[in-house]
Amino acid sequence: MTDHPHDLDPYLAQHVREALAQDPRIGELGVDVEVDEDEVVLRGGVTSAERRAAVAEVARDLAPDRTIRNETTVDTFDGAPREEHLP
Amino acid sequence: MIRIAAMADVHFGPDAAGTLGPHLASLPERADILLLAGDLTRIGDPAEAQVLVEELRGVGVPIVTVLGNHDYHAQRVPEIVSTLVAAGIDVLEGDSITLEIEGCRLGIAGVKGFGGGFVGASASDFGEPEMRAFVQHTKARSARLEMALRDLEACDLRIALLHYAPTPDTLAGERAELYPFLGSYLLAEAIDRAGADLALHGHAHAGSEHGVTAGGVPVRNVAQPVLRRAYAIYCFDDIGKSAPVDLPSPPELAGWRYLAH
């Protein structure tokens, strides 16, 4: 059997990802979740500041003994639309 | 010239209210129609669709959409469709619409699509009922897309509007392990058989904008995180009817092409 540090759940990252999809405040499938012994790192774009805060809350609930590093960003699409000419 | 504005994956909800409308203010000057390639809502709650509808109100051009996987999550699709239709938005699923724009007949065939993967790494209609149901859903949706595109043969310009990707080109940037959940070659095969001038899709947030089917139909991933813009515009300066590609009919596919959904 593979040894894991006593507090490192090898499936925790996927459990957090699944919870981010299922939580009705979030519904995000594209957040990257990285877990090590001390912290959970969250990365990717989300739609709003509220969703960004909820992402950290969900991770905190599932990994209460780790530091949550929330590196997600709120997507903004401020540039002028690009035009492409097709034949 | 016909100018098509397109976007996908707005994942709207009450917390996004007011974020999209300002980007659309100049859309009627830039485009003749707005196409939405699915994932209009966060979890498929009709209240989320209502917030989006308010944002789209007054855009001033026809709006045509397909739904995406997020729009199915709460299993309230009929209510979402009703909300959109009540606001004058056309919702396609295995069917088509023809619009007269600038004296040209623009045809749009829409289907959500589904996954399964691409040539060389694709799920097969084999084994357990659950696996077969997965693949058969993609086959059925692809068959509907082909029929919907064939209904548009008299149009000057034909667009295939999907949520899932028909080609791996526009998935570049996604993890390869996810490809089977992001689209299917069956969608591209349907497009190539029936013919189209452009295929639009979303779903793959980390993918790429540009691709092409094996038959030469341009494919564009218009997911907002890919575009890094609210929407993209595709202009057809010289409109001409595209011809279907003369593909052989593989025996293993002959049986599913006309399955009803």
CSV table of C-alpha atoms in Angstrom, one decimal:
chain,number,residue,atom,x,y,z
A,1,MET,CA,0.0,0.0,0.0
A,2,THR,CA,1.3,3.5,-0.8
A,3,ASP,CA,2.1,5.6,2.2
A,4,HIS,CA,0.5,9.0,2.4
A,5,PRO,CA,1.1,11.5,5.2
A,6,HIS,CA,-1.6,10.9,7.7
A,7,ASP,CA,-3.5,14.1,6.8
A,8,LEU,CA,-3.1,13.9,3.0
A,9,ASP,CA,-6.2,12.6,1.4
A,10,PRO,CA,-5.1,11.6,-2.2
A,11,TYR,CA,-8.7,12.2,-3.4
A,12,LEU,CA,-9.3,15.6,-1.7
A,13,ALA,CA,-8.5,17.7,-4.7
A,14,GLN,CA,-11.2,15.9,-6.8
A,15,HIS,CA,-13.7,16.1,-3.9
A,16,VAL,CA,-13.2,19.8,-3.8
A,17,ARG,CA,-13.7,20.0,-7.6
A,18,GLU,CA,-16.8,18.0,-7.4
A,19,ALA,CA,-18.2,20.2,-4.6
A,20,LEU,CA,-17.5,23.3,-6.7
A,21,ALA,CA,-19.6,21.9,-9.5
A,22,GLN,CA,-22.4,20.8,-7.2
A,23,ASP,CA,-22.7,23.9,-5.0
A,24,PRO,CA,-25.6,26.0,-6.4
A,25,ARG,CA,-23.8,29.2,-5.6
A,26,ILE,CA,-20.9,28.2,-7.9
A,27,GLY,CA,-21.6,25.5,-10.5
A,28,GLU,CA,-18.0,25.8,-11.8
A,29,LEU,CA,-16.3,22.9,-13.6
A,30,GLY,CA,-13.2,24.7,-14.6
A,31,VAL,CA,-11.5,25.6,-11.3
A,32,ASP,CA,-8.1,23.9,-10.8
A,33,VAL,CA,-7.6,22.5,-7.4
A,34,GLU,CA,-4.1,21.6,-6.0
A,35,VAL,CA,-3.7,20.1,-2.6
A,36,ASP,CA,-0.6,19.5,-0.5
A,37,GLU,CA,-0.1,18.8,3.2
A,38,ASP,CA,-0.5,22.4,4.2
A,39,GLU,CA,-2.7,24.2,1.7
A,40,VAL,CA,-5.3,24.0,-1.0
A,41,VAL,CA,-4.6,26.2,-4.1
A,42,LEU,CA,-7.5,27.2,-6.3
A,43,ARG,CA,-6.9,28.6,-9.8
A,44,GLY,CA,-9.0,29.6,-12.8
A,45,GLY,CA,-11.5,32.2,-13.9
A,46,VAL,CA,-15.0,32.6,-12.3
A,47,THR,CA,-17.9,34.8,-13.3
A,48,SER,CA,-18.3,37.0,-10.2
A,49,ALA,CA,-16.8,38.1,-6.9
A,50,GLU,CA,-19.6,36.2,-5.1
A,51,ARG,CA,-18.7,33.0,-6.8
A,52,ARG,CA,-15.0,33.6,-6.1
A,53,ALA,CA,-15.7,33.9,-2.4
A,54,ALA,CA,-17.9,30.9,-2.4
A,55,VAL,CA,-15.2,28.8,-4.1
A,56,ALA,CA,-12.9,29.5,-1.1
A,57,GLU,CA,-15.7,28.7,1.4
A,58,VAL,CA,-16.3,25.3,-0.2
A,59,ALA,CA,-12.6,24.5,-0.1
A,60,ARG,CA,-12.4,25.6,3.5
A,61,ASP,CA,-15.3,23.4,4.5
A,62,LEU,CA,-13.7,20.3,2.9
A,63,ALA,CA,-10.2,21.1,4.1
A,64,PRO,CA,-10.5,22.9,7.4
A,65,ASP,CA,-7.0,22.1,8.5
A,66,ARG,CA,-5.3,23.6,5.5
A,67,THR,CA,-4.7,27.1,4.3
A,68,ILE,CA,-6.8,28.1,1.4
A,69,ARG,CA,-5.0,30.0,-1.3
A,70,ASN,CA,-7.6,31.4,-3.6
A,71,GLU,CA,-5.9,32.4,-6.8
A,72,THR,CA,-9.1,32.4,-8.9
A,73,THR,CA,-9.9,35.5,-10.8
A,74,VAL,CA,-13.1,37.1,-11.8
A,75,ASP,CA,-13.3,37.0,-15.6
A,76,THR,CA,-13.9,40.3,-17.3
A,77,PHE,CA,-14.3,40.7,-21.1
A,78,ASP,CA,-13.7,44.4,-21.6
A,79,GLY,CA,-12.0,44.4,-25.0
A,80,ALA,CA,-13.8,45.4,-28.2
A,81,PRO,CA,-15.1,42.4,-30.1
A,82,ARG,CA,-12.8,41.1,-32.8
A,83,GLU,CA,-14.1,40.9,-36.4
A,84,GLU,CA,-13.1,38.0,-38.6
A,85,HIS,CA,-13.9,37.9,-42.3
A,86,LEU,CA,-14.7,34.4,-43.7
A,87,PRO,CA,-14.9,33.4,-47.3
B,1,MET,CA,-22.5,41.0,-46.1
B,2,ILE,CA,-23.9,39.2,-43.1
B,3,ARG,CA,-22.3,39.8,-39.7
B,4,ILE,CA,-22.8,37.2,-37.1
B,5,ALA,CA,-22.1,38.0,-33.4
B,6,ALA,CA,-21.5,34.9,-31.3
B,7,MET,CA,-20.7,34.0,-27.7
B,8,ALA,CA,-21.1,31.1,-25.3
B,9,ASP,CA,-20.7,30.2,-21.7
B,10,VAL,CA,-21.9,33.3,-20.0
B,11,HIS,CA,-23.0,31.1,-17.0
B,12,PHE,CA,-25.4,33.8,-15.9
B,13,GLY,CA,-26.9,34.2,-12.5
B,14,PRO,CA,-28.2,37.0,-10.3
B,15,ASP,CA,-24.6,37.8,-9.2
B,16,ALA,CA,-23.7,38.6,-12.9
B,17,ALA,CA,-26.5,41.1,-13.4
B,18,GLY,CA,-25.3,44.2,-15.2
B,19,THR,CA,-22.0,42.7,-16.4
B,20,LEU,CA,-23.1,41.8,-19.9
B,21,GLY,CA,-25.5,44.5,-21.0
B,22,PRO,CA,-23.0,47.3,-21.4
B,23,HIS,CA,-20.9,45.2,-23.8
B,24,LEU,CA,-23.9,44.6,-26.0
B,25,ALA,CA,-24.9,48.3,-26.4
B,26,SER,CA,-23.0,48.7,-29.7
B,27,LEU,CA,-23.8,45.2,-31.0
B,28,PRO,CA,-26.6,46.4,-33.5
B,29,GLU,CA,-24.0,48.6,-35.2
B,30,ARG,CA,-21.6,45.8,-35.5
B,31,ALA,CA,-23.7,42.7,-36.3
B,32,ASP,CA,-27.0,41.5,-37.8
B,33,ILE,CA,-27.7,38.7,-35.4
B,34,LEU,CA,-26.5,37.3,-32.1
B,35,LEU,CA,-25.9,33.5,-31.6
B,36,LEU,CA,-25.5,32.0,-28.2
B,37,ALA,CA,-23.7,28.6,-28.1
B,38,GLY,CA,-25.1,27.4,-24.8
B,39,ASP,CA,-24.3,27.5,-21.0
B,40,LEU,CA,-26.5,30.5,-20.6
B,41,THR,CA,-27.0,29.8,-16.9
B,42,ARG,CA,-24.9,28.7,-13.9
B,43,ILE,CA,-26.9,25.6,-12.8
B,44,GLY,CA,-29.9,25.7,-15.1
B,45,ASP,CA,-32.2,27.6,-12.7
B,46,PRO,CA,-34.9,29.5,-14.7
B,47,ALA,CA,-34.3,32.5,-12.5
B,48,GLU,CA,-30.8,32.7,-13.9
B,49,ALA,CA,-32.2,32.6,-17.4
B,50,GLN,CA,-34.5,35.5,-16.4
B,51,VAL,CA,-31.5,37.6,-15.3
B,52,LEU,CA,-29.9,36.9,-18.7
B,53,VAL,CA,-33.0,37.8,-20.6
B,54,GLU,CA,-33.1,41.2,-18.9
B,55,GLU,CA,-29.5,41.7,-19.9
B,56,LEU,CA,-30.3,40.8,-23.5
B,57,ARG,CA,-33.5,42.9,-23.7
B,58,GLY,CA,-33.1,45.7,-26.2
B,59,VAL,CA,-30.1,44.2,-28.0
B,60,GLY,CA,-31.9,45.1,-31.2
B,61,VAL,CA,-31.0,42.1,-33.4
B,62,PRO,CA,-32.5,38.6,-33.6
B,63,ILE,CA,-31.1,36.2,-31.0
B,64,VAL,CA,-30.8,32.4,-31.5
B,65,THR,CA,-29.5,30.0,-29.0
B,66,VAL,CA,-28.9,26.4,-28.1
B,67,LEU,CA,-28.6,25.2,-24.5
B,68,GLY,CA,-25.5,23.8,-22.8
B,69,ASN,CA,-24.9,21.2,-20.1
B,70,HIS,CA,-25.1,23.8,-17.3
B,71,ASP,CA,-28.6,24.7,-18.6
B,72,TYR,CA,-29.7,21.0,-18.0
B,73,HIS,CA,-28.3,20.7,-14.5
B,74,ALA,CA,-31.4,21.6,-12.5
B,75,GLN,CA,-33.6,19.5,-14.9
B,76,ARG,CA,-35.8,22.6,-15.6
B,77,VAL,CA,-35.1,22.9,-19.3
B,78,PRO,CA,-38.8,23.5,-20.3
B,79,GLU,CA,-38.9,26.5,-18.0
B,80,ILE,CA,-35.6,27.9,-19.2
B,81,VAL,CA,-36.8,27.5,-22.8
B,82,SER,CA,-40.1,29.3,-22.0
B,83,THR,CA,-38.3,32.1,-20.3
B,84,LEU,CA,-36.1,32.6,-23.4
B,85,VAL,CA,-38.9,32.2,-25.9
B,86,ALA,CA,-41.1,34.7,-24.0
B,87,ALA,CA,-38.3,37.2,-24.5
B,88,GLY,CA,-38.3,36.6,-28.3
B,89,ILE,CA,-35.2,34.4,-28.3
B,90,ASP,CA,-35.3,31.4,-30.6
B,91,VAL,CA,-34.1,28.2,-28.9
B,92,LEU,CA,-32.9,25.4,-31.2
B,93,GLU,CA,-32.4,21.7,-30.3
B,94,GLY,CA,-32.2,19.4,-33.3
B,95,ASP,CA,-34.0,21.8,-35.5
B,96,SER,CA,-33.4,24.9,-37.6
B,97,ILE,CA,-34.5,28.5,-38.3
B,98,THR,CA,-34.2,30.6,-41.4
B,99,LEU,CA,-34.0,34.4,-41.3
B,100,GLU,CA,-34.0,37.0,-44.0
B,101,ILE,CA,-31.1,39.4,-43.5
B,102,GLU,CA,-29.9,42.0,-46.0
B,103,GLY,CA,-31.8,40.1,-48.7
B,104,CYS,CA,-30.0,36.8,-47.9
B,105,ARG,CA,-31.4,33.7,-46.4
B,106,LEU,CA,-29.5,32.8,-43.3
B,107,GLY,CA,-30.1,29.3,-41.9
B,108,ILE,CA,-29.1,28.2,-38.5
B,109,ALA,CA,-29.2,24.6,-37.4
B,110,GLY,CA,-28.8,24.1,-33.6
B,111,VAL,CA,-28.1,21.2,-31.3
B,112,LYS,CA,-26.5,20.9,-27.9
B,113,GLY,CA,-24.4,18.0,-29.0
B,114,PHE,CA,-22.6,15.8,-26.5
B,115,GLY,CA,-19.3,14.1,-25.8
B,116,GLY,CA,-17.5,10.9,-26.8
B,117,GLY,CA,-14.2,12.0,-28.2
B,118,PHE,CA,-12.5,12.2,-31.5
B,119,VAL,CA,-11.1,10.0,-34.2
B,120,GLY,CA,-8.5,7.6,-32.7
B,121,ALA,CA,-9.7,8.1,-29.1
B,122,SER,CA,-13.4,7.9,-29.0
B,123,ALA,CA,-16.0,6.0,-27.0
B,124,SER,CA,-17.8,3.2,-28.8
B,125,ASP,CA,-21.4,2.1,-28.8
B,126,PHE,CA,-20.4,-1.1,-27.1
B,127,GLY,CA,-20.7,-2.9,-23.7
B,128,GLU,CA,-22.8,-1.8,-20.8
B,129,PRO,CA,-26.1,-0.1,-21.3
B,130,GLU,CA,-24.9,3.1,-19.6
B,131,MET,CA,-21.9,3.3,-22.0
B,132,ARG,CA,-24.0,2.6,-25.0
B,133,ALA,CA,-26.6,5.2,-23.9
B,134,PHE,CA,-23.8,7.8,-23.6
B,135,VAL,CA,-22.6,7.2,-27.2
B,136,GLN,CA,-26.1,6.8,-28.6
B,137,HIS,CA,-27.1,10.2,-27.2
B,138,THR,CA,-24.3,11.7,-29.2
B,139,LYS,CA,-25.2,9.8,-32.3
B,140,ALA,CA,-28.9,10.8,-32.0
B,141,ARG,CA,-28.0,14.5,-31.5
B,142,SER,CA,-25.5,14.4,-34.5
B,143,ALA,CA,-28.2,12.8,-36.7
B,144,ARG,CA,-30.6,15.6,-35.7
B,145,LEU,CA,-27.9,18.2,-36.6
B,146,GLU,CA,-27.4,16.6,-40.0
B,147,MET,CA,-31.1,16.6,-40.7
B,148,ALA,CA,-31.5,20.2,-39.5
B,149,LEU,CA,-28.6,21.3,-41.8
B,150,ARG,CA,-30.1,19.5,-44.7
B,151,ASP,CA,-33.4,21.4,-44.1
B,152,LEU,CA,-31.4,24.6,-44.9
B,153,GLU,CA,-30.2,23.6,-48.3
B,154,ALA,CA,-32.0,26.5,-49.9
B,155,CYS,CA,-30.2,29.1,-47.7
B,156,ASP,CA,-27.5,31.4,-48.9
B,157,LEU,CA,-25.5,30.9,-45.6
B,158,ARG,CA,-25.7,28.0,-43.2
B,159,ILE,CA,-24.5,28.0,-39.6
B,160,ALA,CA,-24.2,25.0,-37.3
B,161,LEU,CA,-24.7,26.2,-33.7
B,162,LEU,CA,-23.6,23.7,-31.0
B,163,HIS,CA,-22.5,23.7,-27.4
B,164,TYR,CA,-20.1,20.7,-27.6
B,165,ALA,CA,-17.1,20.8,-29.9
B,166,PRO,CA,-17.1,19.1,-33.2
B,167,THR,CA,-13.3,19.1,-33.6
B,168,PRO,CA,-10.3,18.7,-31.4
B,169,ASP,CA,-8.7,21.8,-33.0
B,170,THR,CA,-10.7,24.2,-30.8
B,171,LEU,CA,-9.9,22.2,-27.7
B,172,ALA,CA,-6.2,23.0,-27.9
B,173,GLY,CA,-5.3,24.2,-24.5
B,174,GLU,CA,-7.6,21.8,-22.6
B,175,ARG,CA,-6.1,18.6,-21.0
B,176,ALA,CA,-6.2,15.8,-23.5
B,177,GLU,CA,-7.9,13.5,-20.9
B,178,LEU,CA,-10.9,15.8,-21.0
B,179,TYR,CA,-11.5,15.7,-24.8
B,180,PRO,CA,-14.1,12.9,-24.7
B,181,PHE,CA,-16.2,15.1,-22.4
B,182,LEU,CA,-15.9,18.2,-24.5
B,183,GLY,CA,-17.1,17.0,-27.9
B,184,SER,CA,-17.3,14.4,-30.6
B,185,TYR,CA,-16.2,13.7,-34.1
B,186,LEU,CA,-19.8,12.6,-34.9
B,187,LEU,CA,-20.9,16.3,-34.8
B,188,ALA,CA,-18.2,17.2,-37.4
B,189,GLU,CA,-19.1,14.2,-39.5
B,190,ALA,CA,-22.8,15.4,-39.5
B,191,ILE,CA,-21.7,18.9,-40.5
B,192,ASP,CA,-19.5,17.7,-43.3
B,193,ARG,CA,-22.1,15.4,-44.7
B,194,ALA,CA,-24.8,18.1,-44.8
B,195,GLY,CA,-22.5,21.1,-45.5
B,196,ALA,CA,-22.2,24.4,-43.6
B,197,ASP,CA,-20.4,27.7,-43.9
B,198,LEU,CA,-19.4,27.9,-40.2
B,199,ALA,CA,-19.8,25.8,-37.0
B,200,LEU,CA,-19.9,27.6,-33.6
B,201,HIS,CA,-19.5,26.0,-30.2
B,202,GLY,CA,-18.6,26.7,-26.6
B,203,HIS,CA,-18.0,24.5,-23.6
B,204,ALA,CA,-14.2,24.3,-23.7
B,205,HIS,CA,-13.1,27.3,-21.6
B,206,ALA,CA,-9.5,26.6,-22.0
B,207,GLY,CA,-9.6,25.8,-25.6
B,208,SER,CA,-8.8,27.8,-28.8
B,209,GLU,CA,-10.9,29.9,-31.0
B,210,HIS,CA,-10.0,28.5,-34.5
B,211,GLY,CA,-10.5,25.1,-36.0
B,212,VAL,CA,-11.7,23.3,-39.1
B,213,THR,CA,-13.6,20.0,-39.7
B,214,ALA,CA,-12.0,17.3,-41.9
B,215,GLY,CA,-14.3,18.5,-44.7
B,216,GLY,CA,-13.1,22.1,-44.5
B,217,VAL,CA,-15.9,23.8,-42.5
B,218,PRO,CA,-14.5,26.5,-40.3
B,219,VAL,CA,-15.1,25.9,-36.6
B,220,ARG,CA,-15.0,28.6,-33.9
B,221,ASN,CA,-15.0,28.2,-30.1
B,222,VAL,CA,-16.9,31.2,-28.9
B,223,ALA,CA,-16.7,30.5,-25.1
B,224,GLN,CA,-16.1,33.9,-23.5
B,225,PRO,CA,-13.0,32.8,-21.6
B,226,VAL,CA,-11.5,31.8,-25.0
B,227,LEU,CA,-12.5,35.0,-26.8
B,228,ARG,CA,-11.4,37.2,-23.8
B,229,ARG,CA,-14.2,39.4,-25.2
B,230,ALA,CA,-18.0,39.5,-24.7
B,231,TYR,CA,-18.5,38.2,-28.2
B,232,ALA,CA,-16.8,37.7,-31.6
B,233,ILE,CA,-18.1,38.8,-35.0
B,234,TYR,CA,-17.8,36.6,-38.1
B,235,CYS,CA,-18.5,38.5,-41.4
B,236,PHE,CA,-19.4,36.8,-44.6
B,237,ASP,CA,-18.6,39.4,-47.3
B,238,ASP,CA,-19.4,37.1,-50.3
B,239,ILE,CA,-22.2,34.8,-49.4
B,240,GLY,CA,-22.3,31.6,-51.3
B,241,LYS,CA,-23.9,28.3,-50.6
B,242,SER,CA,-21.5,25.7,-49.3
B,243,ALA,CA,-21.7,22.2,-50.8
B,244,PRO,CA,-21.8,19.1,-48.7
B,245,VAL,CA,-18.7,17.1,-48.6
B,246,ASP,CA,-18.9,13.7,-50.4
B,247,LEU,CA,-18.0,11.4,-47.6
B,248,PRO,CA,-18.2,7.6,-47.8
B,249,SER,CA,-20.9,6.1,-45.6
B,250,PRO,CA,-19.2,3.7,-43.2
B,251,PRO,CA,-21.3,0.7,-42.6
B,252,GLU,CA,-21.2,1.0,-38.8
B,253,LEU,CA,-22.7,4.5,-39.0
B,254,ALA,CA,-25.4,3.8,-41.6
B,255,GLY,CA,-28.0,2.7,-39.1
B,256,TRP,CA,-27.9,5.7,-36.7
B,257,ARG,CA,-28.0,8.6,-39.1
B,258,TYR,CA,-31.8,8.9,-39.1
B,259,LEU,CA,-32.6,8.0,-35.5
B,260,ALA,CA,-35.2,10.2,-34.0
B,261,HIS,CA,-34.1,11.8,-30.7
